[in-house]
mmCIF file of C-alpha atoms in Angstrom:
data_model
loop_
_atom_site.group_PDB
_atom_site.id
_atom_site.type_symbol
_atom_site.label_atom_id
_atom_site.label_comp_id
_atom_site.label_asym_id
_atom_site.label_seq_id
_atom_site.Cartn_x
_atom_site.Cartn_y
_atom_site.Cartn_z
ATOM 1 C CA MET A 1 255.309 100.993 179.272
ATOM 2 C CA THR A 2 256.694 104.672 178.543
ATOM 3 C CA GLY A 3 259.712 104.109 176.327
ATOM 4 C CA GLY A 4 262.202 101.584 175.111
ATOM 5 C CA VAL A 5 261.814 98.508 173.029
ATOM 6 C CA VAL A 6 260.644 95.078 174.107
ATOM 7 C CA VAL A 7 260.309 91.808 172.487
ATOM 8 C CA VAL A 8 257.775 89.177 173.968
ATOM 9 C CA ILE A 9 258.272 85.537 172.962
ATOM 10 C CA GLY A 10 256.016 83.876 175.440
ATOM 11 C CA ASP A 11 252.459 84.152 176.386
ATOM 12 C CA THR A 12 250.806 87.427 177.179
ATOM 13 C CA GLY A 13 247.937 88.148 179.552
ATOM 14 C CA ARG A 14 244.776 90.000 178.746
ATOM 15 C CA ASN A 15 244.795 93.819 178.793
ATOM 16 C CA PHE A 16 248.372 94.022 177.256
ATOM 17 C CA ALA A 17 249.350 97.630 176.526
ATOM 18 C CA ALA A 18 246.904 99.330 178.978
ATOM 19 C CA GLY A 19 248.454 102.462 179.803
ATOM 20 C CA MET A 20 251.306 102.035 177.083
ATOM 21 C CA SER A 21 252.200 105.679 176.154
ATOM 22 C CA GLY A 22 255.502 105.135 174.617
ATOM 23 C CA GLY A 23 257.986 102.675 173.397
ATOM 24 C CA ILE A 24 257.430 99.771 171.147
ATOM 25 C CA ALA A 25 256.595 96.232 171.719
ATOM 26 C CA TYR A 26 257.066 93.286 169.379
ATOM 27 C CA VAL A 27 254.865 90.250 170.414
ATOM 28 C CA TRP A 28 255.274 86.694 169.025
ATOM 29 C CA ASP A 29 251.813 85.469 168.122
ATOM 30 C CA PRO A 30 251.952 82.185 166.200
ATOM 31 C CA LYS A 31 248.327 81.324 167.086
ATOM 32 C CA GLY A 32 246.953 84.840 165.911
ATOM 33 C CA ARG A 33 244.954 85.395 169.112
ATOM 34 C CA PHE A 34 247.132 88.421 170.528
ATOM 35 C CA LYS A 35 244.496 91.151 169.196
ATOM 36 C CA SER A 36 241.918 89.666 171.549
ATOM 37 C CA LEU A 37 244.323 89.973 174.458
ATOM 38 C CA CYS A 38 245.475 93.617 173.724
ATOM 39 C CA ASN A 39 243.954 96.833 175.128
ATOM 40 C CA LEU A 40 243.615 98.695 171.773
ATOM 41 C CA ALA A 41 242.617 102.084 173.281
ATOM 42 C CA SER A 42 245.891 103.907 172.779
ATOM 43 C CA VAL A 43 247.878 101.498 170.387
ATOM 44 C CA ASP A 44 247.819 100.182 166.975
ATOM 45 C CA LEU A 45 248.791 96.715 165.952
ATOM 46 C CA GLU A 46 251.047 96.446 162.889
ATOM 47 C CA ALA A 47 252.792 93.716 160.916
ATOM 48 C CA VAL A 48 256.503 93.475 161.169
ATOM 49 C CA LEU A 49 257.659 94.003 157.502
ATOM 50 C CA SER A 50 261.104 92.710 156.193
ATOM 51 C CA ALA A 51 262.603 95.158 153.952
ATOM 52 C CA ASP A 52 266.248 95.608 152.893
ATOM 53 C CA PRO A 53 267.286 99.119 153.612
ATOM 54 C CA ASP A 54 269.032 101.303 151.107
ATOM 55 C CA GLU A 55 272.581 102.501 151.572
ATOM 56 C CA GLU A 56 271.486 105.941 152.302
ATOM 57 C CA ASP A 57 269.531 104.454 155.232
ATOM 58 C CA GLU A 58 272.808 103.328 156.890
ATOM 59 C CA PRO A 59 272.945 105.876 159.680
ATOM 60 C CA TYR A 60 269.356 105.133 160.706
ATOM 61 C CA ARG A 61 269.501 101.364 160.800
ATOM 62 C CA PRO A 62 269.453 99.329 164.056
ATOM 63 C CA ARG A 63 272.835 98.148 165.089
ATOM 64 C CA GLN A 64 273.921 94.906 167.024
ATOM 65 C CA ARG A 65 276.045 96.873 169.298
ATOM 66 C CA ALA A 66 274.996 99.997 171.114
ATOM 67 C CA HIS A 67 276.626 103.249 170.175
ATOM 68 C CA SER A 68 276.787 104.647 173.645
ATOM 69 C CA VAL A 69 274.990 104.801 176.886
ATOM 70 C CA GLU A 70 272.479 107.225 175.477
ATOM 71 C CA ASP A 71 272.040 105.217 172.082
ATOM 72 C CA ALA A 72 271.133 101.520 172.446
ATOM 73 C CA GLY A 73 271.619 101.013 168.800
ATOM 74 C CA MET A 74 267.727 100.774 168.049
ATOM 75 C CA GLY A 75 267.917 103.062 164.979
ATOM 76 C CA ASP A 76 264.775 104.886 163.467
ATOM 77 C CA LEU A 77 261.960 103.353 165.481
ATOM 78 C CA LEU A 78 259.533 104.109 162.770
ATOM 79 C CA ARG A 79 261.299 101.754 160.240
ATOM 80 C CA PHE A 80 263.576 98.685 160.233
ATOM 81 C CA ASP A 81 261.217 96.644 162.481
ATOM 82 C CA ALA A 82 262.597 93.254 161.140
ATOM 83 C CA SER A 83 266.146 94.177 161.526
ATOM 84 C CA ARG A 84 265.535 95.630 165.058
ATOM 85 C CA LEU A 85 263.556 92.553 166.109
ATOM 86 C CA ARG A 86 266.156 90.066 164.961
ATOM 87 C CA ILE A 87 269.062 92.113 166.710
ATOM 88 C CA LEU A 88 267.022 91.831 169.953
ATOM 89 C CA LEU A 89 266.437 88.169 169.535
ATOM 90 C CA GLU A 90 270.075 87.739 168.763
ATOM 91 C CA ARG A 91 270.936 89.568 171.862
ATOM 92 C CA HIS A 92 268.665 87.520 174.000
ATOM 93 C CA LEU A 93 270.104 84.203 172.607
ATOM 94 C CA LEU A 94 273.568 85.515 173.332
ATOM 95 C CA PHE A 95 272.893 86.510 176.886
ATOM 96 C CA THR A 96 270.404 83.623 177.862
ATOM 97 C CA GLY A 97 270.854 80.584 175.424
ATOM 98 C CA SER A 98 267.097 80.766 174.919
ATOM 99 C CA GLY A 99 265.913 77.718 172.932
ATOM 100 C CA ARG A 100 262.917 79.616 171.578
ATOM 101 C CA ALA A 101 265.048 82.551 170.558
ATOM 102 C CA ARG A 102 267.306 79.896 168.743
ATOM 103 C CA ALA A 103 264.206 78.261 166.953
ATOM 104 C CA LEU A 104 262.874 81.527 165.927
ATOM 105 C CA LEU A 105 266.130 82.771 164.413
ATOM 106 C CA ASP A 106 266.641 79.441 162.647
ATOM 107 C CA ASP A 107 263.311 79.835 160.832
ATOM 108 C CA TRP A 108 263.435 83.521 160.615
ATOM 109 C CA LYS A 109 261.567 83.878 157.319
ATOM 110 C CA SER A 110 258.540 82.135 158.989
ATOM 111 C CA ALA A 111 259.060 83.514 162.404
ATOM 112 C CA VAL A 112 259.190 87.250 161.540
ATOM 113 C CA ALA A 113 255.528 86.784 160.016
ATOM 114 C CA SER A 114 254.265 85.617 163.411
ATOM 115 C CA PHE A 115 255.208 88.807 165.191
ATOM 116 C CA VAL A 116 253.062 91.932 165.758
ATOM 117 C CA LYS A 117 254.314 95.310 166.489
ATOM 118 C CA ILE A 118 252.446 97.261 169.145
ATOM 119 C CA MET A 119 253.007 101.127 168.643
ATOM 120 C CA PRO A 120 251.199 103.850 170.815
ATOM 121 C CA ARG A 121 249.540 106.378 168.633
ATOM 122 C CA ASP A 122 250.806 109.366 170.564
ATOM 123 C CA TYR A 123 254.384 107.986 170.442
ATOM 124 C CA ARG A 124 254.230 107.728 166.755
ATOM 125 C CA GLY A 125 253.039 111.335 166.484
ATOM 126 C CA ALA A 126 255.859 112.338 168.711
ATOM 127 C CA LEU A 127 258.516 110.465 166.696
ATOM 128 C CA LEU A 128 257.122 112.032 163.631
ATOM 129 C CA GLU A 129 257.286 115.476 165.082
ATOM 130 C CA LEU A 130 260.901 114.890 166.119
ATOM 131 C CA GLN A 131 261.846 113.688 162.543
ATOM 132 C CA ALA A 132 260.191 116.805 161.075
ATOM 133 C CA GLU A 133 262.167 119.175 163.517
ATOM 134 C CA GLN A 134 265.363 117.458 162.587
ATOM 135 C CA GLN A 135 264.848 117.691 159.143
ATOM 136 C CA ALA A 136 264.011 121.372 159.191
ATOM 137 C CA ALA A 137 267.132 122.026 161.268
ATOM 138 C CA SER A 138 269.172 120.017 158.794
ATOM 139 C CA VAL A 139 267.711 122.222 155.882
ATOM 140 C CA ALA A 140 268.348 125.377 158.024
ATOM 141 C CA ALA A 141 271.976 124.346 158.596
ATOM 142 C CA ALA A 142 272.653 123.642 154.863
ATOM 143 C CA GLN A 143 271.392 127.052 153.874
#
């Protein structure tokens, strides 16, 4: 995987994330055994945290509807994991009628705690560099 965002709500095989250099994956792990199946050479596993964004975060939040062809509405990929994950599950349910997606959404508070976020280390670094460049450009433009 070199980019994008994916949600896995089924079983995974061993060596998941081998060669994953970009993008983000959210894996449903109700039995807590995913870590033993994941290739941790270049990725970190993180909890998916639920947090209510502040109003000032509004432009950076994920959206149910894509803004454009270039912007799929995923928002700031370093934050808002629970919101992004929920949106993706809602889209999956809408397009496929998935019973598993429906069950996860119906018990969201419990379900969100069963997901693991897989983040490539180099990708995180690239996103942080991009944010720093954007902030510097914004400060320069304001001066």
